[in-house]
Coordinates of C-alpha atoms in Angstrom, one line a residue:
Chain A
M30 CA -130.7 -65.1 116.9
T31 CA -127.5 -67.0 117.9
I32 CA -125.5 -66.0 120.8
T33 CA -122.0 -65.1 119.2
T34 CA -120.6 -62.0 118.2
E35 CA -121.2 -62.9 114.6
N36 CA -124.9 -62.3 114.4
P37 CA -125.4 -61.0 110.5
L38 CA -128.1 -58.3 109.9
V39 CA -127.7 -57.8 106.4
K40 CA -126.2 -60.4 103.7
I41 CA -125.5 -59.6 100.6
E42 CA -124.5 -62.3 98.1
G43 CA -123.3 -62.4 94.6
L44 CA -125.1 -59.1 93.8
H45 CA -125.4 -58.0 90.2
K46 CA -126.6 -54.9 88.6
F47 CA -127.1 -54.2 85.3
Y48 CA -128.5 -51.0 83.6
G49 CA -129.4 -52.4 80.0
H50 CA -126.0 -53.7 78.8
H51 CA -124.4 -51.8 81.4
H52 CA -122.9 -54.0 84.3
V53 CA -122.5 -52.0 87.0
L54 CA -122.2 -54.1 90.1
R55 CA -120.2 -57.5 89.3
G56 CA -120.9 -59.8 92.3
I57 CA -120.7 -57.9 95.5
D58 CA -121.0 -60.1 99.0
L59 CA -120.6 -58.4 102.0
T60 CA -122.1 -59.1 105.6
V61 CA -122.8 -56.7 108.1
N62 CA -123.4 -57.5 111.7
Q63 CA -126.2 -56.4 114.1
G64 CA -125.0 -53.1 115.5
E65 CA -122.0 -52.7 113.3
V66 CA -121.0 -49.5 111.4
S67 CA -120.0 -50.5 107.7
V68 CA -118.2 -47.7 105.5
V69 CA -118.4 -48.0 102.0
I70 CA -115.6 -46.1 99.8
G71 CA -114.9 -46.0 96.2
P72 CA -114.4 -43.5 93.3
S73 CA -117.6 -42.8 91.7
G74 CA -119.2 -44.6 89.3
S75 CA -118.0 -47.5 91.6
G76 CA -121.4 -48.9 92.1
K77 CA -121.5 -48.3 95.8
S78 CA -124.5 -46.2 96.0
T79 CA -126.3 -48.7 93.5
M80 CA -125.5 -51.2 96.1
L81 CA -126.6 -49.2 99.0
R82 CA -130.1 -48.8 97.1
C83 CA -130.3 -52.3 96.2
V84 CA -130.8 -53.1 100.1
N85 CA -133.9 -51.5 100.0
L86 CA -135.1 -52.1 96.5
L87 CA -135.0 -48.5 95.3
E88 CA -132.8 -50.2 92.5
T89 CA -134.2 -53.8 91.3
I90 CA -131.9 -56.9 91.7
S91 CA -130.7 -58.2 88.8
A92 CA -128.8 -61.5 90.2
G93 CA -128.0 -62.5 93.6
R94 CA -129.8 -62.2 97.0
I95 CA -129.7 -59.4 99.9
S96 CA -131.1 -60.2 103.0
V97 CA -132.0 -58.1 105.8
G98 CA -132.8 -59.7 109.4
G99 CA -133.4 -63.2 107.6
S100 CA -135.7 -62.4 105.4
L101 CA -135.1 -62.3 101.8
I102 CA -135.3 -58.2 100.3
G103 CA -137.5 -58.1 97.3
Y104 CA -138.5 -61.9 96.5
R105 CA -140.5 -64.9 97.9
E106 CA -138.3 -68.2 97.6
V107 CA -140.8 -71.2 96.7
N108 CA -139.5 -74.3 95.7
G109 CA -136.0 -72.7 94.6
R110 CA -137.9 -70.2 92.6
L111 CA -137.9 -66.5 93.2
H112 CA -141.4 -64.7 93.4
D113 CA -141.5 -61.0 93.2
L114 CA -143.1 -59.6 96.2
K115 CA -146.4 -57.3 95.7
T116 CA -146.0 -53.2 96.2
K117 CA -147.3 -53.5 99.8
E118 CA -144.8 -56.3 100.8
I119 CA -142.0 -54.5 99.5
A120 CA -143.0 -51.1 101.5
A121 CA -143.4 -53.3 104.5
Q122 CA -139.5 -54.0 104.3
R123 CA -138.6 -50.8 103.7
R124 CA -140.1 -49.9 106.8
E125 CA -137.5 -51.6 108.6
I126 CA -134.4 -50.1 106.9
G127 CA -134.1 -46.5 107.3
M128 CA -132.5 -44.2 104.1
V129 CA -130.6 -41.3 104.3
F130 CA -129.9 -39.4 100.7
Q131 CA -127.3 -37.5 99.6
R132 CA -130.0 -34.5 98.4
F133 CA -131.6 -34.8 101.8
N134 CA -135.3 -35.4 100.0
L135 CA -137.3 -33.9 102.6
F136 CA -140.6 -33.0 101.8
P137 CA -140.6 -29.3 101.1
H138 CA -143.8 -28.7 101.6
K139 CA -144.1 -29.7 105.1
T140 CA -141.9 -28.4 108.0
A141 CA -139.2 -30.4 109.8
L142 CA -141.6 -31.6 112.4
Q143 CA -144.1 -32.6 109.5
N144 CA -141.2 -34.2 107.6
V145 CA -140.5 -36.7 110.9
M146 CA -144.2 -37.4 111.7
E147 CA -145.5 -38.0 108.3
A148 CA -144.8 -41.9 108.1
P149 CA -145.3 -42.7 111.8
V150 CA -149.0 -41.3 111.5
Q151 CA -149.4 -42.5 107.9
V152 CA -147.5 -45.7 107.8
K153 CA -147.8 -47.0 111.5
G154 CA -150.9 -45.5 112.0
Q155 CA -149.4 -43.7 115.2
S156 CA -151.9 -41.1 116.7
K157 CA -150.7 -37.7 115.8
D158 CA -150.2 -36.9 119.5
V159 CA -147.6 -39.8 120.1
A160 CA -146.1 -39.3 116.9
R161 CA -145.8 -35.3 117.5
K162 CA -143.5 -36.4 121.0
R163 CA -141.3 -38.9 119.4
A164 CA -140.9 -36.4 116.3
L165 CA -139.7 -33.6 119.1
E166 CA -137.2 -35.8 120.9
L167 CA -135.8 -37.0 117.5
L168 CA -135.3 -33.3 116.5
D169 CA -134.1 -32.7 119.8
R170 CA -131.8 -35.5 119.4
V171 CA -130.3 -34.2 116.1
G172 CA -129.8 -30.8 117.6
L173 CA -132.6 -29.1 116.3
A174 CA -135.4 -28.6 118.6
D175 CA -135.9 -25.0 117.9
R176 CA -136.5 -26.0 114.2
A177 CA -139.6 -27.9 114.2
G178 CA -141.8 -25.5 112.5
H179 CA -139.5 -24.4 109.8
Y180 CA -139.5 -25.4 106.2
P181 CA -136.7 -27.2 104.5
S182 CA -136.2 -24.3 102.4
Q183 CA -135.5 -22.3 105.8
L184 CA -132.9 -24.6 107.0
S185 CA -129.3 -24.9 105.9
G186 CA -127.9 -27.9 104.0
G187 CA -126.6 -29.7 107.3
Q188 CA -129.6 -28.8 109.1
Q189 CA -132.0 -30.6 106.7
Q190 CA -129.6 -33.5 106.5
R191 CA -130.2 -33.8 110.3
V192 CA -134.1 -33.4 110.3
A193 CA -133.9 -36.5 107.1
I194 CA -131.7 -38.6 109.6
A195 CA -134.7 -38.0 112.5
R196 CA -137.1 -38.6 110.1
A197 CA -135.9 -41.9 108.8
L198 CA -135.1 -42.8 112.5
A199 CA -138.8 -42.1 113.4
M200 CA -139.9 -45.7 112.2
D201 CA -137.5 -47.1 114.5
P202 CA -135.5 -49.2 111.7
E203 CA -133.0 -51.7 112.6
L204 CA -130.9 -50.8 109.7
M205 CA -130.0 -47.2 108.7
L206 CA -128.6 -46.8 105.0
F207 CA -126.5 -43.3 104.5
D208 CA -125.8 -42.7 100.6
E209 CA -123.2 -40.3 100.7
P210 CA -125.0 -37.8 103.3
T211 CA -122.4 -35.1 103.7
S212 CA -121.4 -34.9 99.7
A213 CA -124.0 -32.4 99.4
L214 CA -122.9 -30.0 102.0
D215 CA -120.6 -26.7 102.7
P216 CA -117.7 -28.2 104.4
E217 CA -118.2 -26.1 107.5
L218 CA -121.7 -28.4 107.6
V219 CA -120.1 -31.8 107.5
G220 CA -119.3 -32.2 111.3
D221 CA -122.7 -31.3 112.8
V222 CA -124.2 -34.7 110.1
L223 CA -121.3 -36.6 111.3
N224 CA -121.5 -35.8 115.0
V225 CA -125.4 -37.2 114.9
M226 CA -123.9 -40.2 113.2
K227 CA -121.3 -41.1 115.3
D228 CA -123.8 -41.0 118.1
L229 CA -126.5 -43.1 116.1
A230 CA -123.4 -45.7 115.9
K231 CA -122.4 -45.4 119.9
S232 CA -126.3 -45.9 120.5
G233 CA -125.8 -49.5 118.5
M234 CA -127.5 -48.7 115.4
T235 CA -126.7 -50.9 112.4
M236 CA -125.4 -48.5 109.7
I237 CA -123.9 -49.0 106.2
V238 CA -122.6 -45.8 105.3
V239 CA -121.3 -44.9 101.8
T240 CA -119.3 -41.8 102.0
H241 CA -116.0 -39.9 101.2
E242 CA -115.3 -38.9 104.9
I243 CA -112.2 -41.4 105.4
G244 CA -111.6 -39.4 109.1
F245 CA -115.3 -40.9 109.8
A246 CA -114.7 -44.4 108.8
R247 CA -111.6 -44.6 110.2
E248 CA -113.1 -43.7 113.9
V249 CA -116.4 -44.8 114.1
G250 CA -116.0 -47.6 111.2
D251 CA -115.9 -51.3 112.5
R252 CA -115.4 -52.6 108.8
L253 CA -114.3 -50.6 105.6
T254 CA -114.8 -52.0 102.1
F255 CA -113.3 -50.5 99.2
M256 CA -115.4 -50.7 96.2
D257 CA -113.8 -50.1 92.4
G258 CA -115.5 -51.1 88.8
G259 CA -118.6 -53.3 90.8
V260 CA -116.4 -55.2 92.7
V261 CA -115.4 -55.6 96.2
V262 CA -111.6 -54.6 96.2
E263 CA -110.7 -54.9 100.1
S264 CA -112.8 -55.2 103.1
G265 CA -111.4 -55.4 106.4
D266 CA -111.1 -53.2 109.7
P267 CA -110.9 -49.6 108.7
R268 CA -107.5 -48.9 110.7
E269 CA -105.9 -51.7 109.1
V270 CA -107.2 -51.2 105.5
L271 CA -106.4 -47.3 105.9
A272 CA -103.0 -47.8 107.4
N273 CA -102.1 -50.6 105.1
P274 CA -104.0 -51.2 102.1
Q275 CA -103.2 -54.2 100.3
H276 CA -104.5 -53.4 96.6
A277 CA -102.8 -51.1 94.3
R278 CA -106.0 -49.6 93.3
T279 CA -107.0 -48.9 97.2
K280 CA -103.5 -47.4 97.5
E281 CA -104.0 -45.4 94.3
F282 CA -107.7 -44.5 95.5
L283 CA -106.6 -43.6 99.3
S284 CA -103.5 -41.7 98.1
R285 CA -106.1 -39.3 96.3
V286 CA -108.5 -38.6 99.0
L287 CA -106.4 -38.5 102.4
Chain B
M20 CA -123.3 -6.2 107.1
K21 CA -123.1 -4.1 110.5
R22 CA -120.0 -2.3 111.1
A23 CA -118.6 -2.3 114.3
P24 CA -120.1 1.0 116.5
E25 CA -116.7 2.5 116.8
H26 CA -116.7 3.5 113.2
A27 CA -118.6 6.5 111.8
A28 CA -121.5 5.6 110.2
P29 CA -120.6 5.5 106.3
V30 CA -121.7 7.9 104.0
L31 CA -124.4 6.6 101.3
N32 CA -123.4 6.7 97.6
K33 CA -126.1 8.8 96.0
P34 CA -125.1 8.3 92.3
V35 CA -127.0 10.3 89.3
P36 CA -129.9 7.5 88.0
V37 CA -129.6 6.7 84.3
R38 CA -132.3 8.9 82.2
H39 CA -135.1 6.9 80.7
P40 CA -136.5 9.2 77.9
G41 CA -137.9 6.3 76.1
R42 CA -140.4 6.0 79.0
W43 CA -141.6 9.2 78.9
I44 CA -142.4 8.9 75.2
S45 CA -144.1 5.8 75.2
A46 CA -146.4 6.6 78.4
V47 CA -147.5 10.1 76.8
I48 CA -148.5 7.9 73.6
I49 CA -150.4 5.5 75.3
L50 CA -151.6 8.2 77.6
G51 CA -152.8 9.8 74.3
F52 CA -154.4 6.7 72.4
L53 CA -156.1 6.1 76.7
A54 CA -157.7 9.3 76.4
V55 CA -158.7 9.4 72.5
F56 CA -160.6 6.0 73.4
L57 CA -162.2 7.2 76.4
Q58 CA -163.5 10.4 74.7
S59 CA -165.2 8.0 72.1
L60 CA -166.9 5.9 75.0
V61 CA -168.4 8.9 76.1
T62 CA -169.3 10.7 73.0
N63 CA -170.3 7.8 70.9
R64 CA -173.6 7.7 71.0
N65 CA -173.8 4.3 69.2
F66 CA -172.7 2.6 72.8
R67 CA -176.2 3.5 74.6
W68 CA -174.6 3.1 77.9
D69 CA -178.5 3.6 78.9
I70 CA -179.3 0.3 77.5
V71 CA -176.0 -1.2 79.3
G72 CA -177.2 0.4 82.2
T73 CA -181.0 -1.1 81.9
Y74 CA -180.1 -4.7 81.0
I75 CA -176.9 -4.8 83.1
L76 CA -179.1 -6.3 86.2
D77 CA -182.1 -8.0 84.0
V78 CA -183.5 -11.1 85.3
K79 CA -182.6 -12.9 82.4
V80 CA -179.0 -11.8 82.5
V81 CA -178.4 -12.3 85.9
Q82 CA -179.8 -15.8 85.7
G83 CA -177.8 -16.2 82.4
V84 CA -174.4 -15.4 84.9
G85 CA -176.0 -18.2 87.3
W86 CA -176.2 -20.6 84.9
T87 CA -172.8 -19.5 83.3
L88 CA -171.2 -20.3 86.6
I89 CA -173.0 -23.8 87.6
L90 CA -171.8 -24.6 83.7
T91 CA -168.1 -23.5 84.7
V92 CA -167.9 -25.2 87.9
G93 CA -169.6 -28.2 87.5
S94 CA -167.4 -28.9 83.9
M95 CA -164.3 -27.9 85.8
V96 CA -165.0 -30.4 88.5
L97 CA -165.8 -33.3 86.4
A98 CA -162.5 -32.6 84.3
I99 CA -160.3 -32.2 87.3
V100 CA -161.8 -35.2 89.1
L101 CA -161.2 -37.3 85.3
A102 CA -158.0 -35.6 84.9
I103 CA -156.4 -36.5 88.3
L104 CA -157.6 -39.9 87.6
L105 CA -156.3 -40.1 83.8
A106 CA -152.7 -38.9 84.9
F107 CA -152.5 -41.0 87.6
M108 CA -153.2 -43.9 84.9
R109 CA -151.1 -42.4 82.4
Q110 CA -148.0 -42.9 85.1
S111 CA -149.2 -46.3 86.2
E112 CA -147.2 -49.6 85.6
N113 CA -150.3 -51.4 84.4
P114 CA -150.3 -51.0 80.8
V115 CA -153.8 -50.9 80.3
F116 CA -154.3 -47.7 82.1
R117 CA -151.6 -46.1 80.4
W118 CA -153.1 -47.3 77.0
S119 CA -156.9 -45.8 77.9
S120 CA -155.5 -42.5 79.2
W121 CA -153.6 -42.0 76.2
V122 CA -156.1 -42.8 73.8
W123 CA -158.7 -40.4 76.3
V124 CA -157.0 -37.6 75.8
W125 CA -155.9 -38.3 71.9
F126 CA -159.8 -38.7 71.2
F127 CA -161.2 -35.7 73.5
R128 CA -158.6 -33.2 72.7
G129 CA -158.6 -34.2 69.0
T130 CA -162.2 -33.4 68.3
P131 CA -163.6 -29.9 68.5
V132 CA -165.9 -29.0 71.7
Y133 CA -168.6 -28.1 69.5
T134 CA -168.7 -31.0 67.9
Q135 CA -168.7 -32.7 71.3
L136 CA -171.6 -30.6 72.5
V137 CA -173.6 -31.3 69.2
F138 CA -173.2 -35.0 70.1
W139 CA -173.9 -34.9 73.5
G140 CA -177.2 -32.9 72.2
L141 CA -178.0 -36.0 70.0
I142 CA -177.2 -38.7 72.5
S143 CA -180.8 -39.4 73.0
V144 CA -181.4 -40.0 69.2
L145 CA -178.4 -42.1 68.8
Y146 CA -179.3 -44.1 72.4
P147 CA -182.9 -44.1 72.8
K148 CA -182.7 -45.7 76.0
I149 CA -179.6 -46.7 78.4
S150 CA -180.2 -50.0 80.0
A151 CA -177.9 -52.4 82.0
G152 CA -177.8 -56.0 81.6
V153 CA -175.7 -58.5 80.3
P154 CA -174.4 -58.1 77.0
F155 CA -176.0 -60.3 74.6
G156 CA -178.1 -61.6 77.7
P157 CA -181.1 -60.4 79.8
E158 CA -181.5 -57.0 80.4
L159 CA -182.2 -55.6 84.2
F160 CA -183.7 -52.1 83.8
S161 CA -183.8 -49.3 81.3
V162 CA -184.6 -45.6 81.2
D163 CA -185.0 -43.1 78.4
T164 CA -182.0 -41.6 77.8
S165 CA -183.0 -38.0 77.5
T166 CA -184.3 -38.4 81.1
I167 CA -180.7 -38.8 82.5
I168 CA -179.2 -36.5 79.7
T169 CA -181.0 -33.3 80.2
A170 CA -179.5 -30.1 78.1
T171 CA -177.5 -28.8 81.5
V172 CA -176.0 -32.5 81.9
A173 CA -175.3 -32.8 78.3
A174 CA -173.4 -29.0 78.5
I175 CA -171.5 -30.5 81.3
L176 CA -170.5 -33.6 80.0
G177 CA -169.5 -32.1 76.6
L178 CA -167.5 -29.4 78.3
G179 CA -166.1 -31.3 80.9
L180 CA -164.9 -34.4 79.2
N181 CA -163.3 -32.0 76.5
E182 CA -161.6 -30.1 79.2
S183 CA -160.5 -33.4 81.1
A184 CA -158.1 -34.4 78.2
Y185 CA -156.2 -30.7 78.4
L186 CA -156.2 -30.7 82.5
A187 CA -154.5 -34.4 82.2
E188 CA -151.8 -33.3 80.2
I189 CA -151.2 -30.2 82.7
F190 CA -151.6 -32.5 85.6
R191 CA -149.4 -34.7 84.0
A192 CA -146.9 -32.2 83.7
G193 CA -147.4 -31.1 87.4
L194 CA -146.6 -34.9 88.3
K195 CA -143.6 -34.7 86.3
S196 CA -142.1 -31.5 87.6
V197 CA -141.7 -33.2 91.4
D198 CA -138.3 -34.6 91.7
R199 CA -137.7 -38.5 91.5
G200 CA -135.9 -38.0 95.1
Q201 CA -139.7 -37.2 96.9
M202 CA -141.0 -40.5 95.6
E203 CA -137.8 -42.3 96.6
A204 CA -137.8 -40.8 100.2
A205 CA -141.2 -41.7 100.7
E206 CA -141.2 -45.0 99.0
A207 CA -138.0 -45.6 101.3
L208 CA -139.8 -44.8 104.4
G209 CA -142.4 -47.6 103.4
M210 CA -145.3 -45.3 102.2
G211 CA -147.8 -47.3 99.7
K212 CA -148.3 -45.7 96.2
T213 CA -151.5 -44.0 96.8
K214 CA -150.2 -42.1 100.1
I215 CA -147.1 -41.0 98.1
M216 CA -149.2 -39.7 95.5
W217 CA -152.0 -38.2 97.5
R218 CA -149.7 -36.5 100.3
I219 CA -146.2 -36.4 98.9
I220 CA -146.3 -35.7 94.8
L221 CA -149.6 -34.3 94.2
P222 CA -149.5 -31.4 96.5
Q223 CA -145.7 -30.3 95.5
A224 CA -147.1 -30.8 91.8
M225 CA -149.8 -28.4 92.4
R226 CA -147.8 -25.4 92.4
V227 CA -147.0 -26.1 89.1
I228 CA -150.8 -27.5 87.9
V229 CA -152.7 -24.5 89.9
P230 CA -151.7 -21.4 87.5
P231 CA -152.4 -23.1 83.9
T232 CA -155.8 -24.7 85.5
G233 CA -156.9 -21.1 86.4
N234 CA -155.9 -20.4 83.0
E235 CA -158.4 -23.1 81.5
T236 CA -161.1 -22.2 84.5
I237 CA -161.2 -18.8 82.9
G238 CA -161.2 -20.1 79.4
M239 CA -164.2 -22.3 80.2
L240 CA -166.3 -19.8 81.6
K241 CA -165.9 -18.2 77.8
T242 CA -166.3 -21.8 76.5
T243 CA -169.6 -21.9 78.2
S244 CA -170.7 -19.5 75.5
L245 CA -170.9 -22.3 72.8
V246 CA -173.4 -24.9 75.1
L247 CA -176.1 -23.4 72.5
A248 CA -174.6 -26.2 70.2
V249 CA -176.5 -28.8 72.6
P250 CA -178.9 -27.0 72.4
F251 CA -178.7 -25.4 76.2
T252 CA -180.3 -21.5 76.1
L253 CA -180.1 -20.2 79.8
D254 CA -176.0 -19.5 79.8
L255 CA -175.2 -15.3 79.6
T256 CA -174.3 -15.2 76.0
F257 CA -177.4 -16.7 74.9
A258 CA -179.4 -14.5 77.4
T259 CA -177.6 -11.7 76.0
N260 CA -178.2 -12.5 72.5
T261 CA -181.5 -13.1 72.8
L262 CA -182.0 -9.6 74.1
A263 CA -180.0 -7.9 71.7
N264 CA -182.2 -9.6 69.0
R265 CA -185.4 -8.7 70.7
T266 CA -184.4 -4.7 71.1
Y267 CA -182.2 -4.5 67.8
L268 CA -179.1 -3.1 70.0
P269 CA -176.5 -5.6 69.7
V270 CA -173.6 -3.5 70.9
P271 CA -175.0 -2.2 74.2
L272 CA -176.0 -6.1 75.0
L273 CA -172.3 -7.4 74.3
I274 CA -171.1 -4.8 76.8
V275 CA -173.4 -6.1 79.1
A276 CA -171.9 -9.4 78.4
A277 CA -168.6 -8.6 78.5
I278 CA -169.1 -6.6 82.0
W279 CA -170.2 -10.0 83.4
Y280 CA -167.6 -12.2 82.2
L281 CA -164.6 -9.4 83.3
V282 CA -166.2 -9.5 86.8
I283 CA -166.4 -13.4 87.3
T284 CA -162.7 -13.5 85.6
S285 CA -161.5 -11.2 88.5
I286 CA -163.0 -12.7 91.0
L287 CA -161.7 -16.0 89.7
M288 CA -158.1 -14.4 89.6
V289 CA -158.5 -13.8 93.2
G290 CA -159.2 -17.0 94.1
Q291 CA -156.5 -18.5 92.0
H292 CA -154.1 -16.2 94.2
F293 CA -155.2 -17.8 97.5
I294 CA -154.8 -21.3 96.2
E295 CA -151.4 -20.7 94.7
A296 CA -150.5 -19.4 98.3
Y297 CA -151.7 -22.5 100.2
Y298 CA -149.9 -24.8 97.5
G299 CA -146.8 -22.4 97.7
K300 CA -146.1 -23.3 101.2
G301 CA -142.8 -23.8 102.3
V302 CA -141.4 -23.0 98.8
D303 CA -143.1 -19.6 97.4
N304 CA -144.7 -19.0 100.8
L305 CA -142.7 -19.1 104.3
A306 CA -145.0 -17.8 106.5
P307 CA -144.9 -19.1 109.6
A308 CA -141.3 -18.5 110.9
A309 CA -138.4 -16.5 109.6
I310 CA -135.1 -17.9 111.2
N311 CA -134.3 -15.8 114.3
P312 CA -131.3 -16.9 115.9
A313 CA -131.7 -15.2 119.5
A314 CA -135.4 -16.6 119.9
A315 CA -134.1 -20.1 118.3
R316 CA -131.4 -20.2 121.0
A317 CA -134.0 -19.1 123.9
S318 CA -136.2 -21.8 123.1
A319 CA -133.5 -24.4 122.4
A320 CA -132.5 -23.6 126.0
V321 CA -136.2 -24.8 127.5
A322 CA -136.8 -27.7 125.2
P323 CA -138.1 -29.8 127.2
S324 CA -137.0 -33.4 126.7
A325 CA -133.2 -32.3 126.4
D326 CA -133.1 -31.9 130.2
A327 CA -135.7 -34.8 130.7
E328 CA -133.2 -37.6 129.1
P329 CA -129.5 -36.1 128.8
A330 CA -128.7 -39.2 127.5
L331 CA -130.4 -38.6 124.6
K332 CA -129.4 -35.2 124.5
M333 CA -126.9 -35.1 120.6
D334 CA -126.5 -31.6 120.3
P335 CA -123.7 -31.6 117.7
E336 CA -123.1 -27.9 117.9
E337 CA -122.4 -28.6 121.6
E338 CA -120.3 -31.3 120.9
A339 CA -118.1 -29.7 118.9
K340 CA -117.3 -26.8 121.5

């Protein structure tokens, strides 16, 4: 840990991803500092979700390196050669990285409370009492203390997504990944989820947010990255990029979404 | 949709319903057939209901029911355990497991259960002794096969191994029916493969697995009547057949057997209903709390940590105001 303002938590270097012959990511470099909110935008098919999913190894890394908190994700490097990590070691890395999905992916056979308690009890071995107390605090923090006993199917999309955020926070991650967290929501429910994310950002959480919410990027983002065709086209301060995009593709994209 | 109180209550529509003469005609025809059939049950003396009454609670018959239940439960338990293992193996990243599971299903599904039962009955002829030791090396211990593979064990093995192949496919279909996002969400939380399978995937798959497995259990109840191939001679069908041959009255004893099979099937169906309700929780079965906005707001107002730690309070609904 160096005592400078530049304190990278996540470093993505030369990331490539192939699906068969399909070259989805074509050399991505991205650094996210501790406590920073890094927002990634771009047209669908630009590879932004794939990049995010590589960070916690939901996708394998075809080429390049990703490190979180100084440790290489998915590999061990011995004498310049990469060795795959074991499933258990990968699981240990994922515990430090929370993920929120576009389609929530709550466990439908468990109540909101049980969803939030599941990983602390089963993965961290917390006692049920401790995990329950913490889960209720987190549900309260996302404004859903009164919905603890509800099953996901009894909650609105916005409520489900807030439970999903609480579920990820229950593992006390050092990094949160958001994969289009509001894209599957009705317009009037988007605000609740964004507010929870804003408060999380204020509390100092390091976040990578793939989204179409330009307003969120402008208001909360510390850095905005525009991706297209599997490459980073432009990256910088969100206010500057949005007000004064340097590349034609960024201009064209923004003109369509703003 | 409640209207404002100042409006008068709406006049409800009372349309003339569409007539369904077909329903009445079909009801008359089917009831007619039913009446003729019921009349024949009562008047046709060849049914010999008195004999049915004599033998329905005969010791041999009731014991036969007990053995049939033992065979059904024993072979289904064996089959379910094997099927879970086979289904997990089929999904494994280990190609040896995937291949072994496929071959098992191919073999036990591809040969008749009758043949397999005869084979298990003859196992002590094929392998008179079971011994453990090093292949081509010294022998550690040895027992007579017939003392381990009794007729009961042979019957349960024969039925259970055959059934495991069918159930493995049902379990595989169930596991595949669970959305991929569930696996990803659990993986993202850092859960291990075994915990993901037992705690996240399998409980959800059970919704899909239980109905066809109930079907298979009821099928198994009747398939136990094939165990005379072993030969196993204590089950319900064998018991009633023996009595029928002794009394020269096959029809009433077939009815005795049929009544018992129907009774057990009905009990199994009740059990299946409760198992389905259990695994349907959160999806088909939303028992605990229907959303009641007034009660919810009241309990939110007294939520403990909200007051204790105001800094943590982040109710977006409030912030929006």
